[in-house]
Amino acid sequence: MDSTDRQQLLQSLVQKWRDRLSHPLDQNQATSAILALYDYTEQRPPDLVWVDSPLAALPFVQQAYAERDSLVLELWQGLREDLWKPLKASLGNLLEELNRTIGTPFITQFCRSFLWLVQESLPEAGVEPLNNCLLPEWGMGWAAVFEAASQLGIKLDDDRYALFCNYFRAVGWMFPFEEQAIVCQRPQIHWDESGQIHALAMPAIYYPDGFSVYAYHGIHLPQKYGQYHPQQWQSTWLLEEENAELRRVLIQEIGYGRICQELQAIALDTWQEYSLLRLASDVDVEPVHLLKMTCPSTGFIHILRVPPDLDSAREAIRWVNWGVDPTEFSAQT
């Protein structure tokens, strides 16, 4: 296999396992995989409780935790120590390459952001029960690594490989207890071109029961923003939003031109076709000063943010032009 084919294989496996994050569960396959893991770790087979989202799982988990012992540690012990470590050791010289090209990007870019976004959307009391959840995202990244190694000719222990990969292929979030397991359905997930969870005017993560998460290029959005297209976002939201990251997103999408118009920016100084403007002090963490430039021939308006310690339009022009005074810049052009 040449380097091009090899790279295409690795990329296709990342895509394949990423798509698994939003592939609906087959209850028969998930049941077989869960029973196999319980049996492998010498636990009694559980009764399965099927729920449509992590939010729907919370009351069942709280009741189970009050009545039963959690088996998260026991099942993780089996997955990590008895299955993952021997399979990982079998990779030899391929370990570093596959972990760099598949494992680490998958876990950091796709999975940790997914977990964080869902956590952010659960009620505050719902985060602690996740300590009792067997989260699949770490294992899915390594299942992709092991599948790549198998296709590249590495001999892996068949039984360990089948149990590890089949479990993460078939099961989503699961809360394992003695003789009972609460199993969550997988959501639909939307992504941007760079692989960040993202959607406009609709949930980026959507579970069958309606529990949903809004996200903008991997950043969690409150529903009050996410349900609208950015073209409908309002500049006045900046005056109320306390989160600096969300303010940055709002400013980026609304644009300084519309913000200046809607918030009635104050003109501090002018120089020829340039104006130095100031927005309301509570729009951002620090004062917002903007240089407004109007093209004399076309009337096109361009606005750039400049440091808040600049008090004149000419100083702002000089800062934009890397220290060149506007009179010198005009002479040069």
mmCIF file of C-alpha atoms in Angstrom:
data_model
loop_
_atom_site.group_PDB
_atom_site.id
_atom_site.type_symbol
_atom_site.label_atom_id
_atom_site.label_comp_id
_atom_site.label_asym_id
_atom_site.label_seq_id
_atom_site.Cartn_x
_atom_site.Cartn_y
_atom_site.Cartn_z
ATOM 1 C CA MET A 1 0.000 0.000 0.000
ATOM 2 C CA ASP A 2 1.569 3.316 -1.073
ATOM 3 C CA SER A 3 1.485 6.445 1.076
ATOM 4 C CA THR A 4 -1.525 7.931 -0.743
ATOM 5 C CA ASP A 5 -3.640 4.809 -0.286
ATOM 6 C CA ARG A 6 -2.499 4.583 3.320
ATOM 7 C CA GLN A 7 -3.544 8.176 4.023
ATOM 8 C CA GLN A 8 -6.907 7.655 2.348
ATOM 9 C CA LEU A 9 -7.480 4.541 4.461
ATOM 10 C CA LEU A 10 -6.728 6.376 7.696
ATOM 11 C CA GLN A 11 -8.960 9.304 6.760
ATOM 12 C CA SER A 12 -11.835 7.002 5.794
ATOM 13 C CA LEU A 13 -11.622 5.196 9.136
ATOM 14 C CA VAL A 14 -11.705 8.446 11.079
ATOM 15 C CA GLN A 15 -14.809 9.459 9.105
ATOM 16 C CA LYS A 16 -16.387 6.023 9.559
ATOM 17 C CA TRP A 17 -15.958 6.012 13.334
ATOM 18 C CA ARG A 18 -16.926 9.666 13.665
ATOM 19 C CA ASP A 19 -20.200 8.873 11.890
ATOM 20 C CA ARG A 20 -20.753 6.135 14.482
ATOM 21 C CA LEU A 21 -21.237 8.855 17.094
ATOM 22 C CA SER A 22 -24.578 9.666 15.472
ATOM 23 C CA HIS A 23 -25.490 6.239 14.092
ATOM 24 C CA PRO A 24 -28.783 5.046 15.676
ATOM 25 C CA LEU A 25 -28.390 2.108 18.009
ATOM 26 C CA ASP A 26 -29.540 -1.309 16.965
ATOM 27 C CA GLN A 27 -30.969 -2.697 20.217
ATOM 28 C CA ASN A 28 -30.135 -6.307 19.354
ATOM 29 C CA GLN A 29 -26.505 -5.483 18.564
ATOM 30 C CA ALA A 30 -26.182 -3.216 21.594
ATOM 31 C CA THR A 31 -27.691 -5.867 23.864
ATOM 32 C CA SER A 32 -25.248 -8.519 22.619
ATOM 33 C CA ALA A 33 -22.274 -6.189 23.109
ATOM 34 C CA ILE A 34 -23.323 -5.168 26.629
ATOM 35 C CA LEU A 35 -23.966 -8.756 27.723
ATOM 36 C CA ALA A 36 -20.600 -9.789 26.304
ATOM 37 C CA LEU A 37 -18.813 -7.077 28.297
ATOM 38 C CA TYR A 38 -20.651 -7.945 31.518
ATOM 39 C CA ASP A 39 -19.819 -11.598 30.994
ATOM 40 C CA TYR A 40 -16.155 -10.859 30.235
ATOM 41 C CA THR A 41 -15.820 -8.905 33.490
ATOM 42 C CA GLU A 42 -17.629 -11.707 35.396
ATOM 43 C CA GLN A 43 -20.728 -9.669 36.198
ATOM 44 C CA ARG A 44 -24.275 -10.951 36.197
ATOM 45 C CA PRO A 45 -26.225 -10.081 33.039
ATOM 46 C CA PRO A 46 -28.145 -6.830 33.499
ATOM 47 C CA ASP A 47 -31.684 -5.808 32.779
ATOM 48 C CA LEU A 48 -31.498 -3.050 30.178
ATOM 49 C CA VAL A 49 -33.348 0.243 30.439
ATOM 50 C CA TRP A 50 -33.469 2.070 27.112
ATOM 51 C CA VAL A 51 -33.692 5.867 27.108
ATOM 52 C CA ASP A 52 -33.592 8.417 24.294
ATOM 53 C CA SER A 53 -31.089 10.892 25.787
ATOM 54 C CA PRO A 54 -28.726 11.570 28.706
ATOM 55 C CA LEU A 55 -31.355 13.927 30.098
ATOM 56 C CA ALA A 56 -33.953 11.148 30.095
ATOM 57 C CA ALA A 57 -31.416 8.835 31.760
ATOM 58 C CA LEU A 58 -30.915 11.028 34.846
ATOM 59 C CA PRO A 59 -33.899 9.892 36.986
ATOM 60 C CA PHE A 60 -33.161 6.233 36.233
ATOM 61 C CA VAL A 61 -29.488 6.703 37.089
ATOM 62 C CA GLN A 62 -30.277 8.492 40.339
ATOM 63 C CA GLN A 63 -32.643 5.708 41.381
ATOM 64 C CA ALA A 64 -30.188 2.976 40.387
ATOM 65 C CA TYR A 65 -27.344 4.692 42.227
ATOM 66 C CA ALA A 66 -29.441 4.737 45.410
ATOM 67 C CA GLU A 67 -30.241 1.030 45.132
ATOM 68 C CA ARG A 68 -27.287 -0.635 43.396
ATOM 69 C CA ASP A 69 -23.511 -0.542 43.077
ATOM 70 C CA SER A 70 -22.081 1.140 40.013
ATOM 71 C CA LEU A 71 -19.924 -1.099 37.811
ATOM 72 C CA VAL A 72 -18.157 1.669 35.884
ATOM 73 C CA LEU A 73 -14.761 0.897 37.412
ATOM 74 C CA GLU A 74 -15.096 -2.847 36.880
ATOM 75 C CA LEU A 75 -16.107 -2.493 33.236
ATOM 76 C CA TRP A 76 -13.457 0.143 32.554
ATOM 77 C CA GLN A 77 -10.898 -2.178 34.125
ATOM 78 C CA GLY A 78 -11.867 -4.888 31.660
ATOM 79 C CA LEU A 79 -11.893 -2.545 28.665
ATOM 80 C CA ARG A 80 -8.654 -0.714 29.471
ATOM 81 C CA GLU A 81 -6.475 -3.254 31.219
ATOM 82 C CA ASP A 82 -7.567 -6.582 29.747
ATOM 83 C CA LEU A 83 -8.499 -5.491 26.211
ATOM 84 C CA TRP A 84 -6.970 -2.130 25.299
ATOM 85 C CA LYS A 85 -3.468 -2.572 26.736
ATOM 86 C CA PRO A 86 -2.684 -5.900 24.986
ATOM 87 C CA LEU A 87 -4.124 -4.599 21.696
ATOM 88 C CA LYS A 88 -2.132 -1.380 22.019
ATOM 89 C CA ALA A 89 1.065 -3.334 22.711
ATOM 90 C CA SER A 90 0.524 -5.305 19.499
ATOM 91 C CA LEU A 91 0.815 -2.183 17.323
ATOM 92 C CA GLY A 92 4.603 -1.988 17.644
ATOM 93 C CA ASN A 93 6.108 0.664 15.383
ATOM 94 C CA LEU A 94 2.669 1.676 14.111
ATOM 95 C CA LEU A 95 1.547 2.873 17.542
ATOM 96 C CA GLU A 96 2.939 6.402 17.314
ATOM 97 C CA GLU A 97 1.711 7.002 13.755
ATOM 98 C CA LEU A 98 -1.809 5.682 14.305
ATOM 99 C CA ASN A 99 -2.211 7.429 17.635
ATOM 100 C CA ARG A 100 -1.070 10.706 16.038
ATOM 101 C CA THR A 101 -3.161 10.430 12.873
ATOM 102 C CA ILE A 102 -6.314 8.760 14.243
ATOM 103 C CA GLY A 103 -6.486 8.271 18.003
ATOM 104 C CA THR A 104 -5.539 11.677 19.388
ATOM 105 C CA PRO A 105 -7.400 13.790 16.764
ATOM 106 C CA PHE A 106 -10.516 11.654 17.143
ATOM 107 C CA ILE A 107 -10.593 11.855 20.925
ATOM 108 C CA THR A 108 -9.705 15.539 21.230
ATOM 109 C CA GLN A 109 -11.539 17.046 18.263
ATOM 110 C CA PHE A 110 -14.627 14.889 17.963
ATOM 111 C CA CYS A 111 -15.270 13.337 21.320
ATOM 112 C CA ARG A 112 -14.169 15.664 24.079
ATOM 113 C CA SER A 113 -16.011 18.528 22.409
ATOM 114 C CA PHE A 114 -19.104 16.319 22.102
ATOM 115 C CA LEU A 115 -18.961 15.356 25.778
ATOM 116 C CA TRP A 116 -18.414 18.958 26.855
ATOM 117 C CA LEU A 117 -21.284 20.278 24.745
ATOM 118 C CA VAL A 118 -23.728 17.704 26.121
ATOM 119 C CA GLN A 119 -22.585 18.374 29.684
ATOM 120 C CA GLU A 120 -23.096 22.105 29.198
ATOM 121 C CA SER A 121 -26.700 21.467 28.148
ATOM 122 C CA LEU A 122 -27.646 19.216 31.062
ATOM 123 C CA PRO A 123 -29.040 20.698 34.274
ATOM 124 C CA GLU A 124 -26.376 21.310 36.891
ATOM 125 C CA ALA A 125 -27.562 18.322 38.896
ATOM 126 C CA GLY A 126 -27.099 16.110 35.849
ATOM 127 C CA VAL A 127 -23.316 16.350 35.533
ATOM 128 C CA GLU A 128 -22.444 14.260 38.606
ATOM 129 C CA PRO A 129 -24.312 11.148 37.378
ATOM 130 C CA LEU A 130 -21.982 11.137 34.356
ATOM 131 C CA ASN A 131 -19.361 9.775 36.748
ATOM 132 C CA ASN A 132 -21.363 6.548 36.541
ATOM 133 C CA CYS A 133 -21.447 6.564 32.737
ATOM 134 C CA LEU A 134 -19.348 4.337 30.513
ATOM 135 C CA LEU A 135 -18.596 6.970 27.890
ATOM 136 C CA PRO A 136 -17.732 5.421 24.507
ATOM 137 C CA GLU A 137 -15.824 8.226 22.818
ATOM 138 C CA TRP A 138 -12.352 7.320 24.101
ATOM 139 C CA GLY A 139 -12.842 3.721 23.055
ATOM 140 C CA MET A 140 -14.219 4.631 19.631
ATOM 141 C CA GLY A 141 -11.002 6.492 18.851
ATOM 142 C CA TRP A 142 -8.951 3.445 19.759
ATOM 143 C CA ALA A 143 -11.307 1.087 17.940
ATOM 144 C CA ALA A 144 -10.560 3.139 14.815
ATOM 145 C CA VAL A 145 -6.837 2.760 15.533
ATOM 146 C CA PHE A 146 -7.125 -1.000 15.943
ATOM 147 C CA GLU A 147 -9.184 -1.379 12.769
ATOM 148 C CA ALA A 148 -6.548 0.596 10.867
ATOM 149 C CA ALA A 149 -3.794 -1.605 12.262
ATOM 150 C CA SER A 150 -5.698 -4.747 11.280
ATOM 151 C CA GLN A 151 -6.167 -3.480 7.722
ATOM 152 C CA LEU A 152 -2.458 -2.604 7.564
ATOM 153 C CA GLY A 153 -1.547 -6.201 8.351
ATOM 154 C CA ILE A 154 -0.945 -6.135 12.110
ATOM 155 C CA LYS A 155 -1.961 -9.393 13.803
ATOM 156 C CA LEU A 156 -4.229 -8.642 16.746
ATOM 157 C CA ASP A 157 -5.774 -10.992 19.272
ATOM 158 C CA ASP A 158 -9.060 -11.893 17.563
ATOM 159 C CA ASP A 159 -11.151 -12.278 20.721
ATOM 160 C CA ARG A 160 -9.931 -9.059 22.327
ATOM 161 C CA TYR A 161 -10.207 -7.134 19.066
ATOM 162 C CA ALA A 162 -13.770 -8.349 18.439
ATOM 163 C CA LEU A 163 -15.004 -7.640 21.967
ATOM 164 C CA PHE A 164 -13.392 -4.181 22.176
ATOM 165 C CA CYS A 165 -14.405 -2.942 18.716
ATOM 166 C CA ASN A 166 -17.862 -4.543 18.735
ATOM 167 C CA TYR A 167 -18.727 -2.897 22.041
ATOM 168 C CA PHE A 168 -17.801 0.608 20.923
ATOM 169 C CA ARG A 169 -19.348 0.073 17.499
ATOM 170 C CA ALA A 170 -22.682 -0.977 18.997
ATOM 171 C CA VAL A 171 -23.141 0.986 22.245
ATOM 172 C CA GLY A 172 -23.442 4.665 23.063
ATOM 173 C CA TRP A 173 -23.566 6.179 26.546
ATOM 174 C CA MET A 174 -24.297 3.503 29.144
ATOM 175 C CA PHE A 175 -24.725 3.691 32.919
ATOM 176 C CA PRO A 176 -23.764 0.229 34.236
ATOM 177 C CA PHE A 177 -24.937 -1.043 37.619
ATOM 178 C CA GLU A 178 -25.238 -4.432 39.223
ATOM 179 C CA GLU A 179 -27.875 -6.332 37.254
ATOM 180 C CA GLN A 180 -29.083 -3.184 35.506
ATOM 181 C CA ALA A 181 -27.772 -0.898 32.768
ATOM 182 C CA ILE A 182 -29.297 2.346 31.486
ATOM 183 C CA VAL A 183 -28.525 2.702 27.778
ATOM 184 C CA CYS A 184 -28.832 5.991 25.848
ATOM 185 C CA GLN A 185 -29.787 6.287 22.214
ATOM 186 C CA ARG A 186 -27.301 8.135 20.021
ATOM 187 C CA PRO A 187 -28.071 11.636 18.703
ATOM 188 C CA GLN A 188 -27.911 13.185 15.278
ATOM 189 C CA ILE A 189 -24.802 15.390 15.052
ATOM 190 C CA HIS A 190 -23.929 18.122 12.549
ATOM 191 C CA TRP A 191 -20.336 19.127 11.785
ATOM 192 C CA ASP A 192 -18.559 21.944 10.006
ATOM 193 C CA GLU A 193 -15.861 21.369 7.381
ATOM 194 C CA SER A 194 -13.078 21.345 9.983
ATOM 195 C CA GLY A 195 -14.774 18.667 12.074
ATOM 196 C CA GLN A 196 -16.231 20.917 14.779
ATOM 197 C CA ILE A 197 -19.797 20.343 15.960
ATOM 198 C CA HIS A 198 -21.800 23.123 14.340
ATOM 199 C CA ALA A 199 -25.207 24.101 12.958
ATOM 200 C CA LEU A 200 -27.020 27.342 12.175
ATOM 201 C CA ALA A 201 -30.602 28.040 13.315
ATOM 202 C CA MET A 202 -31.030 24.417 14.409
ATOM 203 C CA PRO A 203 -29.610 22.046 17.012
ATOM 204 C CA ALA A 204 -26.120 20.726 16.284
ATOM 205 C CA ILE A 205 -26.823 17.698 18.510
ATOM 206 C CA TYR A 206 -30.351 16.299 18.555
ATOM 207 C CA TYR A 207 -31.641 13.285 20.510
ATOM 208 C CA PRO A 208 -34.836 11.380 19.607
ATOM 209 C CA ASP A 209 -36.767 12.770 22.584
ATOM 210 C CA GLY A 210 -36.021 16.380 21.641
ATOM 211 C CA PHE A 211 -33.120 17.003 24.033
ATOM 212 C CA SER A 212 -30.811 19.148 21.944
ATOM 213 C CA VAL A 213 -27.619 21.178 21.943
ATOM 214 C CA TYR A 214 -26.877 24.297 19.914
ATOM 215 C CA ALA A 215 -23.277 24.873 18.878
ATOM 216 C CA TYR A 216 -21.301 27.305 16.734
ATOM 217 C CA HIS A 217 -18.057 25.761 15.423
ATOM 218 C CA GLY A 218 -17.652 23.744 18.610
ATOM 219 C CA ILE A 219 -18.795 26.520 20.982
ATOM 220 C CA HIS A 220 -21.913 25.907 23.025
ATOM 221 C CA LEU A 221 -24.712 28.369 22.261
ATOM 222 C CA PRO A 222 -27.723 29.063 24.458
ATOM 223 C CA GLN A 223 -30.954 28.225 22.684
ATOM 224 C CA LYS A 224 -31.925 31.912 22.705
ATOM 225 C CA TYR A 225 -29.097 32.486 20.187
ATOM 226 C CA GLY A 226 -28.828 29.127 18.467
ATOM 227 C CA GLN A 227 -32.442 28.918 17.357
ATOM 228 C CA TYR A 228 -31.930 31.966 15.121
ATOM 229 C CA HIS A 229 -29.745 32.330 12.042
ATOM 230 C CA PRO A 230 -26.821 34.719 12.684
ATOM 231 C CA GLN A 231 -28.397 37.173 10.241
ATOM 232 C CA GLN A 232 -31.194 37.526 12.817
ATOM 233 C CA TRP A 233 -28.907 38.031 15.799
ATOM 234 C CA GLN A 234 -29.345 41.378 17.529
ATOM 235 C CA SER A 235 -26.605 43.801 18.535
ATOM 236 C CA THR A 236 -28.442 44.588 21.771
ATOM 237 C CA TRP A 237 -27.669 41.051 22.986
ATOM 238 C CA LEU A 238 -24.082 42.234 23.451
ATOM 239 C CA LEU A 239 -25.213 44.613 26.164
ATOM 240 C CA GLU A 240 -26.582 41.726 28.245
ATOM 241 C CA GLU A 241 -24.203 38.850 27.461
ATOM 242 C CA GLU A 242 -21.619 38.292 30.232
ATOM 243 C CA ASN A 243 -19.721 35.398 28.641
ATOM 244 C CA ALA A 244 -16.678 36.764 26.778
ATOM 245 C CA GLU A 245 -16.533 33.846 24.322
ATOM 246 C CA LEU A 246 -20.190 34.264 23.379
ATOM 247 C CA ARG A 247 -19.701 38.009 22.947
ATOM 248 C CA ARG A 248 -16.835 37.258 20.562
ATOM 249 C CA VAL A 249 -19.097 34.955 18.523
ATOM 250 C CA LEU A 250 -21.879 37.544 18.440
ATOM 251 C CA ILE A 251 -19.492 40.306 17.329
ATOM 252 C CA GLN A 252 -17.949 38.065 14.673
ATOM 253 C CA GLU A 253 -21.271 37.117 13.096
ATOM 254 C CA ILE A 254 -23.201 40.388 13.492
ATOM 255 C CA GLY A 255 -20.251 42.454 12.268
ATOM 256 C CA TYR A 256 -19.071 45.860 13.403
ATOM 257 C CA GLY A 257 -20.964 47.625 10.636
ATOM 258 C CA ARG A 258 -24.371 46.508 11.864
ATOM 259 C CA ILE A 259 -23.315 46.841 15.497
ATOM 260 C CA CYS A 260 -22.318 50.491 14.936
ATOM 261 C CA GLN A 261 -25.631 51.225 13.279
ATOM 262 C CA GLU A 262 -27.866 49.403 15.746
ATOM 263 C CA LEU A 263 -26.049 50.548 18.891
ATOM 264 C CA GLN A 264 -25.533 54.097 17.596
ATOM 265 C CA ALA A 265 -21.776 54.288 17.923
ATOM 266 C CA ILE A 266 -20.343 57.625 19.080
ATOM 267 C CA ALA A 267 -17.919 59.455 16.765
ATOM 268 C CA LEU A 268 -14.800 60.495 18.693
ATOM 269 C CA ASP A 269 -12.804 62.022 15.862
ATOM 270 C CA THR A 270 -12.609 62.272 12.057
ATOM 271 C CA TRP A 271 -9.804 62.738 9.543
ATOM 272 C CA GLN A 272 -10.737 63.045 5.877
ATOM 273 C CA GLU A 273 -12.823 59.923 5.028
ATOM 274 C CA TYR A 274 -11.938 58.193 8.320
ATOM 275 C CA SER A 275 -13.886 58.219 11.598
ATOM 276 C CA LEU A 276 -12.878 56.919 15.016
ATOM 277 C CA LEU A 277 -15.943 55.456 16.746
ATOM 278 C CA ARG A 278 -16.667 54.159 20.230
ATOM 279 C CA LEU A 279 -19.286 51.587 21.191
ATOM 280 C CA ALA A 280 -21.086 51.340 24.507
ATOM 281 C CA SER A 281 -18.660 50.357 27.265
ATOM 282 C CA ASP A 282 -20.473 47.100 28.094
ATOM 283 C CA VAL A 283 -20.329 45.593 24.598
ATOM 284 C CA ASP A 284 -17.051 43.817 25.346
ATOM 285 C CA VAL A 285 -14.605 43.239 28.190
ATOM 286 C CA GLU A 286 -12.649 46.349 27.276
ATOM 287 C CA PRO A 287 -13.801 49.525 25.492
ATOM 288 C CA VAL A 288 -14.446 49.047 21.768
ATOM 289 C CA HIS A 289 -12.897 51.643 19.464
ATOM 290 C CA LEU A 290 -13.446 51.253 15.728
ATOM 291 C CA LEU A 291 -11.912 52.890 12.696
ATOM 292 C CA LYS A 292 -14.565 53.487 10.027
ATOM 293 C CA MET A 293 -13.189 53.972 6.516
ATOM 294 C CA THR A 294 -15.396 55.187 3.648
ATOM 295 C CA CYS A 295 -14.089 54.812 0.103
ATOM 296 C CA PRO A 296 -14.572 58.218 -1.655
ATOM 297 C CA SER A 297 -15.173 56.654 -5.072
ATOM 298 C CA THR A 298 -17.408 53.680 -4.237
ATOM 299 C CA GLY A 299 -18.885 54.661 -0.883
ATOM 300 C CA PHE A 300 -17.917 51.236 0.475
ATOM 301 C CA ILE A 301 -17.587 51.255 4.259
ATOM 302 C CA HIS A 302 -14.965 49.158 6.032
ATOM 303 C CA ILE A 303 -14.665 48.966 9.817
ATOM 304 C CA LEU A 304 -11.732 47.678 11.853
ATOM 305 C CA ARG A 305 -11.306 47.394 15.593
ATOM 306 C CA VAL A 306 -8.368 49.374 16.981
ATOM 307 C CA PRO A 307 -6.816 49.614 20.460
ATOM 308 C CA PRO A 308 -9.018 51.476 22.972
ATOM 309 C CA ASP A 309 -6.215 53.860 24.002
ATOM 310 C CA LEU A 310 -6.261 55.581 20.588
ATOM 311 C CA ASP A 311 -8.089 58.920 20.759
ATOM 312 C CA SER A 312 -7.778 60.288 17.218
ATOM 313 C CA ALA A 313 -8.635 58.964 13.793
ATOM 314 C CA ARG A 314 -5.131 59.773 12.565
ATOM 315 C CA GLU A 315 -3.566 57.674 15.338
ATOM 316 C CA ALA A 316 -5.897 54.822 14.456
ATOM 317 C CA ILE A 317 -4.965 55.043 10.752
ATOM 318 C CA ARG A 318 -1.296 54.990 11.721
ATOM 319 C CA TRP A 319 -1.865 51.880 13.849
ATOM 320 C CA VAL A 320 -3.724 50.105 11.022
ATOM 321 C CA ASN A 321 -0.902 50.964 8.593
ATOM 322 C CA TRP A 322 1.845 49.558 10.853
ATOM 323 C CA GLY A 323 3.095 52.915 12.066
ATOM 324 C CA VAL A 324 2.953 54.755 8.731
ATOM 325 C CA ASP A 325 1.345 58.182 9.029
ATOM 326 C CA PRO A 326 -1.667 58.588 6.686
ATOM 327 C CA THR A 327 -0.007 61.523 4.885
ATOM 328 C CA GLU A 328 3.024 59.384 4.091
ATOM 329 C CA PHE A 329 0.793 56.449 3.076
ATOM 330 C CA SER A 330 -1.123 58.689 0.650
ATOM 331 C CA ALA A 331 2.131 59.912 -0.876
ATOM 332 C CA GLN A 332 3.422 56.351 -1.308
ATOM 333 C CA THR A 333 0.240 55.122 -3.031
#
